């Protein structure tokens, strides 16, 4: 195998992942306990333990254990919608026809639930300094649409932005905040855990997250009443009666006690995972310090969980790239590179990288949705990173950015090779 400069390179026998599950043993103990006591259901000790630990770690009074973070976000949207606009008629969404301000640079699961409830996402541009929702753009959006009463905010890659400022802006405009802390479990902003800023919060135990249950998530709140509603809705919304009695629509969203066993066994290792991810980030930063790149920014006053190490290539070091909707091509140039060349180089050594999450306003399904930047508002029209004469920060980070292998089982030696391979792309 040869790299860009025709040097012979070694290939990892065992794939080095972006982020894969890391088990420790206790997970099996709690799963086995569920099996042996026959609590093979959506009720049991593991579920109760996860709810207690999750609330404690995320700095809220209550947590409700669910089948996924997406399910948690769905119920966040329903709660917010019913509180703002009242209970919808059957067959209608709680956010029907209502605009909702959403993070733009995030995974699609942040806002799919807005759509489930009939809401209309309006995307708020990203801040170059924090890679998270830009508070100034959010303020601008409120001045354009003062009737909007809900904001859905996600922390990107475990590096919190200015969520405290976002919260204040929401309060100023009488809007509710849903905080998608799927990627930022264990991270802090302004002295408080991510997940505790929202009126409603959500975390994920998906297989690629900082800790995992193989799947699963939690709804977070300070309201006992809302946690109760979520538990009820997540189990088909049964009323208190001996027979099946129903007054409102429900879902089958409750966490399994077996999955909860895995999550319960993982929580004691959260800090250890964060320390490993942090060491990975620091090694990348050191390894690329003389290269024309910038690692994902650590915003002042925040403590990231360092879930995914990522970087953007300086404009001057970018080779020519053309991206269509689903494919890309680039021109090989000496002294320059691009995300796709780096990803190809990583693939050659059996390491997994990924482009930065493609911003929501650039997705075909949201192309006609409004996109608000600091300097203006418009709709995304082409594959250019300047939309309507307005600097589109998200598109720019997407064009120049790449997520690096960040698996906490990656050894220092493996990471040294990864760093060397990426550095070679700039030669
Ligand atoms: C992973 C992720 C989700 C979805 O989590 P699931 O538990 O897989 O439903 C939501 N939002 C963000 C930002 C994520 O990264």
mmCIF file of C-alpha atoms in Angstrom, residues 32-272:
data_model
loop_
_atom_site.group_PDB
_atom_site.id
_atom_site.type_symbol
_atom_site.label_atom_id
_atom_site.label_comp_id
_atom_site.label_asym_id
_atom_site.label_seq_id
_atom_site.Cartn_x
_atom_site.Cartn_y
_atom_site.Cartn_z
ATOM 1 C CA UNK A 32 -27.275 -11.250 33.496
ATOM 2 C CA UNK A 33 -29.057 -10.045 36.617
ATOM 3 C CA UNK A 34 -31.994 -8.982 34.452
ATOM 4 C CA UNK A 35 -32.007 -12.414 32.831
ATOM 5 C CA UNK A 36 -31.696 -14.418 36.013
ATOM 6 C CA UNK A 37 -34.378 -12.466 37.852
ATOM 7 C CA UNK A 38 -36.572 -12.610 34.708
ATOM 8 C CA UNK A 39 -37.000 -8.827 34.451
ATOM 9 C CA UNK A 40 -36.687 -9.231 30.678
ATOM 10 C CA UNK A 41 -39.010 -6.334 30.107
ATOM 11 C CA UNK A 42 -39.379 -2.570 30.121
ATOM 12 C CA UNK A 43 -39.621 -2.648 33.912
ATOM 13 C CA UNK A 44 -36.828 -3.444 36.354
ATOM 14 C CA UNK A 45 -34.037 -2.383 38.654
ATOM 15 C CA UNK A 46 -31.618 -1.453 35.873
ATOM 16 C CA UNK A 47 -34.075 1.072 34.454
ATOM 17 C CA UNK A 48 -34.563 2.705 37.841
ATOM 18 C CA UNK A 49 -30.792 2.821 38.402
ATOM 19 C CA UNK A 50 -30.186 4.394 34.967
ATOM 20 C CA UNK A 51 -32.801 7.074 35.600
ATOM 21 C CA UNK A 52 -31.279 7.971 38.939
ATOM 22 C CA UNK A 53 -27.705 8.068 37.627
ATOM 23 C CA UNK A 54 -28.617 9.899 34.420
ATOM 24 C CA UNK A 55 -30.418 12.659 36.328
ATOM 25 C CA UNK A 56 -27.518 13.017 38.748
ATOM 26 C CA UNK A 57 -24.812 13.131 36.079
ATOM 27 C CA UNK A 58 -26.703 15.566 33.885
ATOM 28 C CA UNK A 59 -27.649 17.873 36.739
ATOM 29 C CA UNK A 60 -31.438 17.581 36.536
ATOM 30 C CA UNK A 61 -34.069 16.356 38.986
ATOM 31 C CA UNK A 62 -35.578 13.605 36.793
ATOM 32 C CA UNK A 63 -34.725 11.335 33.891
ATOM 33 C CA UNK A 64 -36.990 8.960 31.955
ATOM 34 C CA UNK A 65 -35.250 6.016 30.267
ATOM 35 C CA UNK A 66 -36.325 5.509 26.644
ATOM 36 C CA UNK A 67 -35.470 3.384 23.622
ATOM 37 C CA UNK A 68 -33.418 6.167 22.012
ATOM 38 C CA UNK A 69 -32.485 9.811 22.169
ATOM 39 C CA UNK A 70 -34.648 10.365 19.097
ATOM 40 C CA UNK A 71 -37.632 9.092 21.107
ATOM 41 C CA UNK A 72 -36.645 11.434 23.955
ATOM 42 C CA UNK A 73 -36.479 14.378 21.562
ATOM 43 C CA UNK A 74 -39.863 13.442 20.123
ATOM 44 C CA UNK A 75 -41.434 13.567 23.565
ATOM 45 C CA UNK A 76 -39.580 16.864 24.267
ATOM 46 C CA UNK A 77 -41.274 18.287 21.163
ATOM 47 C CA UNK A 78 -44.669 16.999 22.189
ATOM 48 C CA UNK A 79 -44.340 18.388 25.726
ATOM 49 C CA UNK A 80 -43.166 21.758 24.415
ATOM 50 C CA UNK A 81 -45.914 21.854 21.792
ATOM 51 C CA UNK A 82 -48.694 21.012 24.258
ATOM 52 C CA UNK A 83 -47.392 23.568 26.764
ATOM 53 C CA UNK A 84 -47.214 26.301 24.115
ATOM 54 C CA UNK A 85 -50.212 25.552 21.952
ATOM 55 C CA UNK A 86 -52.407 23.050 23.789
ATOM 56 C CA UNK A 87 -53.155 19.408 23.083
ATOM 57 C CA UNK A 88 -53.680 18.701 19.377
ATOM 58 C CA UNK A 89 -56.616 16.755 17.975
ATOM 59 C CA UNK A 90 -55.776 13.107 17.164
ATOM 60 C CA UNK A 91 -53.941 12.970 13.854
ATOM 61 C CA UNK A 92 -52.394 16.389 14.303
ATOM 62 C CA UNK A 93 -48.952 17.326 15.592
ATOM 63 C CA UNK A 94 -48.318 19.376 18.711
ATOM 64 C CA UNK A 95 -46.177 21.801 16.671
ATOM 65 C CA UNK A 96 -48.344 21.787 13.559
ATOM 66 C CA UNK A 97 -47.548 24.688 11.255
ATOM 67 C CA UNK A 98 -45.307 26.324 13.863
ATOM 68 C CA UNK A 99 -41.815 27.536 13.090
ATOM 69 C CA UNK A 100 -39.087 26.160 15.357
ATOM 70 C CA UNK A 101 -35.527 27.528 15.485
ATOM 71 C CA UNK A 102 -33.072 24.632 15.160
ATOM 72 C CA UNK A 103 -29.335 23.991 15.227
ATOM 73 C CA UNK A 104 -28.103 23.676 11.658
ATOM 74 C CA UNK A 105 -24.839 21.834 12.177
ATOM 75 C CA UNK A 106 -26.052 18.641 13.762
ATOM 76 C CA UNK A 107 -27.154 15.080 13.129
ATOM 77 C CA UNK A 108 -30.594 14.828 11.509
ATOM 78 C CA UNK A 109 -32.092 13.158 14.621
ATOM 79 C CA UNK A 110 -32.036 16.539 16.391
ATOM 80 C CA UNK A 111 -34.851 17.815 14.241
ATOM 81 C CA UNK A 112 -36.646 14.810 12.798
ATOM 82 C CA UNK A 113 -38.897 14.908 15.904
ATOM 83 C CA UNK A 114 -39.844 18.525 15.113
ATOM 84 C CA UNK A 115 -41.195 17.176 11.815
ATOM 85 C CA UNK A 116 -42.969 14.243 13.555
ATOM 86 C CA UNK A 117 -44.989 16.866 15.443
ATOM 87 C CA UNK A 118 -45.675 18.946 12.334
ATOM 88 C CA UNK A 119 -43.229 21.765 13.118
ATOM 89 C CA UNK A 120 -41.316 23.760 10.510
ATOM 90 C CA UNK A 121 -37.575 23.945 11.247
ATOM 91 C CA UNK A 122 -35.896 27.298 10.616
ATOM 92 C CA UNK A 123 -32.149 26.765 10.700
ATOM 93 C CA UNK A 124 -29.843 29.032 12.656
ATOM 94 C CA UNK A 125 -26.288 29.331 11.378
ATOM 95 C CA UNK A 126 -23.231 28.126 13.210
ATOM 96 C CA UNK A 127 -20.668 30.264 14.972
ATOM 97 C CA UNK A 128 -17.171 29.911 13.472
ATOM 98 C CA UNK A 129 -15.597 30.247 16.931
ATOM 99 C CA UNK A 130 -17.591 27.502 18.636
ATOM 100 C CA UNK A 131 -19.015 25.297 15.837
ATOM 101 C CA UNK A 132 -22.385 25.537 17.600
ATOM 102 C CA UNK A 133 -25.520 27.632 17.086
ATOM 103 C CA UNK A 134 -24.622 31.305 16.821
ATOM 104 C CA UNK A 135 -26.403 33.311 19.569
ATOM 105 C CA UNK A 136 -26.321 36.440 17.391
ATOM 106 C CA UNK A 137 -28.012 34.609 14.531
ATOM 107 C CA UNK A 138 -30.614 33.308 16.991
ATOM 108 C CA UNK A 139 -31.282 36.850 18.192
ATOM 109 C CA UNK A 140 -31.638 37.911 14.579
ATOM 110 C CA UNK A 141 -34.109 35.069 13.959
ATOM 111 C CA UNK A 142 -36.264 36.243 16.895
ATOM 112 C CA UNK A 143 -36.287 39.759 15.486
ATOM 113 C CA UNK A 144 -37.531 38.350 12.149
ATOM 114 C CA UNK A 145 -40.041 35.931 13.707
ATOM 115 C CA UNK A 146 -41.055 37.132 17.175
ATOM 116 C CA UNK A 147 -43.929 34.629 17.223
ATOM 117 C CA UNK A 148 -41.529 31.655 17.463
ATOM 118 C CA UNK A 149 -41.594 30.064 20.922
ATOM 119 C CA UNK A 150 -39.312 27.015 20.631
ATOM 120 C CA UNK A 151 -35.590 26.494 20.054
ATOM 121 C CA UNK A 152 -33.923 23.096 19.528
ATOM 122 C CA UNK A 153 -30.218 23.276 20.290
ATOM 123 C CA UNK A 154 -27.601 20.523 19.911
ATOM 124 C CA UNK A 155 -23.994 20.520 21.114
ATOM 125 C CA UNK A 156 -21.690 19.357 18.318
ATOM 126 C CA UNK A 157 -19.175 16.532 18.918
ATOM 127 C CA UNK A 158 -19.210 17.027 22.692
ATOM 128 C CA UNK A 159 -17.780 20.556 22.462
ATOM 129 C CA UNK A 160 -20.421 22.855 23.956
ATOM 130 C CA UNK A 161 -20.968 26.281 22.516
ATOM 131 C CA UNK A 162 -22.598 29.216 24.274
ATOM 132 C CA UNK A 163 -25.644 27.333 25.505
ATOM 133 C CA UNK A 164 -25.896 29.647 28.524
ATOM 134 C CA UNK A 165 -26.263 32.619 26.176
ATOM 135 C CA UNK A 166 -28.731 30.696 24.031
ATOM 136 C CA UNK A 167 -30.802 29.980 27.147
ATOM 137 C CA UNK A 168 -30.838 33.694 28.074
ATOM 138 C CA UNK A 169 -31.965 34.663 24.576
ATOM 139 C CA UNK A 170 -34.787 32.112 24.811
ATOM 140 C CA UNK A 171 -35.869 33.551 28.159
ATOM 141 C CA UNK A 172 -35.773 37.097 26.790
ATOM 142 C CA UNK A 173 -38.184 36.057 24.029
ATOM 143 C CA UNK A 174 -40.384 33.827 26.182
ATOM 144 C CA UNK A 175 -39.334 30.740 24.211
ATOM 145 C CA UNK A 176 -38.754 27.193 25.443
ATOM 146 C CA UNK A 177 -35.444 25.414 24.877
ATOM 147 C CA UNK A 178 -34.985 21.755 23.961
ATOM 148 C CA UNK A 179 -31.370 20.725 24.513
ATOM 149 C CA UNK A 180 -30.111 17.774 22.463
ATOM 150 C CA UNK A 181 -27.121 16.667 24.542
ATOM 151 C CA UNK A 182 -26.773 13.352 22.648
ATOM 152 C CA UNK A 183 -23.128 14.060 21.838
ATOM 153 C CA UNK A 184 -22.261 16.043 24.943
ATOM 154 C CA UNK A 185 -23.068 13.739 27.866
ATOM 155 C CA UNK A 186 -20.567 14.555 30.633
ATOM 156 C CA UNK A 187 -19.566 17.925 29.126
ATOM 157 C CA UNK A 188 -20.058 21.230 30.963
ATOM 158 C CA UNK A 189 -20.854 24.777 29.931
ATOM 159 C CA UNK A 190 -20.612 27.728 32.338
ATOM 160 C CA UNK A 191 -20.358 25.371 35.302
ATOM 161 C CA UNK A 192 -23.466 23.305 34.507
ATOM 162 C CA UNK A 193 -23.714 19.912 32.793
ATOM 163 C CA UNK A 194 -24.919 19.809 29.188
ATOM 164 C CA UNK A 195 -28.452 18.476 29.226
ATOM 165 C CA UNK A 196 -29.430 20.691 32.173
ATOM 166 C CA UNK A 197 -29.916 23.894 30.172
ATOM 167 C CA UNK A 198 -33.043 22.951 28.296
ATOM 168 C CA UNK A 199 -36.583 23.170 29.583
ATOM 169 C CA UNK A 200 -36.451 19.643 28.205
ATOM 170 C CA UNK A 201 -33.259 17.691 27.512
ATOM 171 C CA UNK A 202 -32.205 14.473 25.799
ATOM 172 C CA UNK A 203 -29.127 12.224 25.898
ATOM 173 C CA UNK A 204 -28.173 9.180 23.838
ATOM 174 C CA UNK A 205 -26.722 5.739 24.555
ATOM 175 C CA UNK A 206 -26.373 4.842 20.873
ATOM 176 C CA UNK A 207 -23.464 2.538 20.044
ATOM 177 C CA UNK A 208 -21.144 5.317 18.874
ATOM 178 C CA UNK A 209 -21.676 7.717 21.778
ATOM 179 C CA UNK A 210 -19.368 8.381 24.761
ATOM 180 C CA UNK A 211 -21.124 5.629 26.741
ATOM 181 C CA UNK A 212 -23.612 3.186 25.279
ATOM 182 C CA UNK A 213 -26.378 0.733 26.016
ATOM 183 C CA UNK A 214 -26.121 -0.580 22.406
ATOM 184 C CA UNK A 215 -29.076 1.775 22.015
ATOM 185 C CA UNK A 216 -31.233 3.889 24.304
ATOM 186 C CA UNK A 217 -31.566 7.405 25.598
ATOM 187 C CA UNK A 218 -32.966 9.495 28.417
ATOM 188 C CA UNK A 219 -35.388 12.380 28.630
ATOM 189 C CA UNK A 220 -34.175 14.984 31.154
ATOM 190 C CA UNK A 221 -36.208 17.489 33.146
ATOM 191 C CA UNK A 222 -36.544 19.234 36.489
ATOM 192 C CA UNK A 223 -40.267 18.560 36.464
ATOM 193 C CA UNK A 224 -41.520 15.427 38.185
ATOM 194 C CA UNK A 225 -44.822 15.884 36.371
ATOM 195 C CA UNK A 226 -43.212 15.999 32.894
ATOM 196 C CA UNK A 227 -41.055 12.953 33.655
ATOM 197 C CA UNK A 228 -44.243 11.134 34.648
ATOM 198 C CA UNK A 229 -45.964 12.167 31.412
ATOM 199 C CA UNK A 230 -43.015 10.945 29.371
ATOM 200 C CA UNK A 231 -42.996 7.575 31.136
ATOM 201 C CA UNK A 232 -46.730 7.269 30.498
ATOM 202 C CA UNK A 233 -46.541 8.316 26.830
ATOM 203 C CA UNK A 234 -43.589 5.967 26.287
ATOM 204 C CA UNK A 235 -45.683 2.975 27.361
ATOM 205 C CA UNK A 236 -48.732 3.558 25.117
ATOM 206 C CA UNK A 237 -50.284 6.199 27.381
ATOM 207 C CA UNK A 238 -52.269 3.905 29.632
ATOM 208 C CA UNK A 239 -54.519 5.553 32.188
ATOM 209 C CA UNK A 240 -54.716 4.294 35.774
ATOM 210 C CA UNK A 241 -57.353 1.562 35.441
ATOM 211 C CA UNK A 242 -57.407 -2.215 35.616
ATOM 212 C CA UNK A 243 -58.302 -2.420 31.912
ATOM 213 C CA UNK A 244 -56.573 -0.662 29.028
ATOM 214 C CA UNK A 245 -57.908 2.854 29.296
ATOM 215 C CA UNK A 246 -56.736 5.656 26.980
ATOM 216 C CA UNK A 247 -57.260 9.397 26.778
ATOM 217 C CA UNK A 248 -54.359 10.398 24.528
ATOM 218 C CA UNK A 249 -51.951 9.003 21.959
ATOM 219 C CA UNK A 250 -48.957 7.014 23.171
ATOM 220 C CA UNK A 251 -45.809 5.328 21.900
ATOM 221 C CA UNK A 252 -43.740 2.247 22.554
ATOM 222 C CA UNK A 253 -40.614 4.154 23.561
ATOM 223 C CA UNK A 254 -39.612 2.701 26.933
ATOM 224 C CA UNK A 255 -36.081 1.408 27.514
ATOM 225 C CA UNK A 256 -35.602 -2.329 27.944
ATOM 226 C CA UNK A 257 -34.260 -3.512 31.309
ATOM 227 C CA UNK A 258 -31.572 -5.476 29.431
ATOM 228 C CA UNK A 259 -30.355 -2.384 27.586
ATOM 229 C CA UNK A 260 -30.555 -0.507 30.899
ATOM 230 C CA UNK A 261 -28.172 -3.112 32.340
ATOM 231 C CA UNK A 262 -25.569 -2.136 29.748
ATOM 232 C CA UNK A 263 -26.064 1.583 30.394
ATOM 233 C CA UNK A 264 -25.879 1.017 34.157
ATOM 234 C CA UNK A 265 -22.567 -0.784 33.734
ATOM 235 C CA UNK A 266 -21.192 1.992 31.522
ATOM 236 C CA UNK A 267 -21.942 5.025 33.701
ATOM 237 C CA UNK A 268 -19.109 4.381 36.194
ATOM 238 C CA UNK A 269 -16.739 4.618 33.181
ATOM 239 C CA UNK A 270 -17.978 7.914 31.787
ATOM 240 C CA UNK A 271 -15.127 9.982 33.277
ATOM 241 C CA UNK A 272 -12.564 7.422 32.132
#
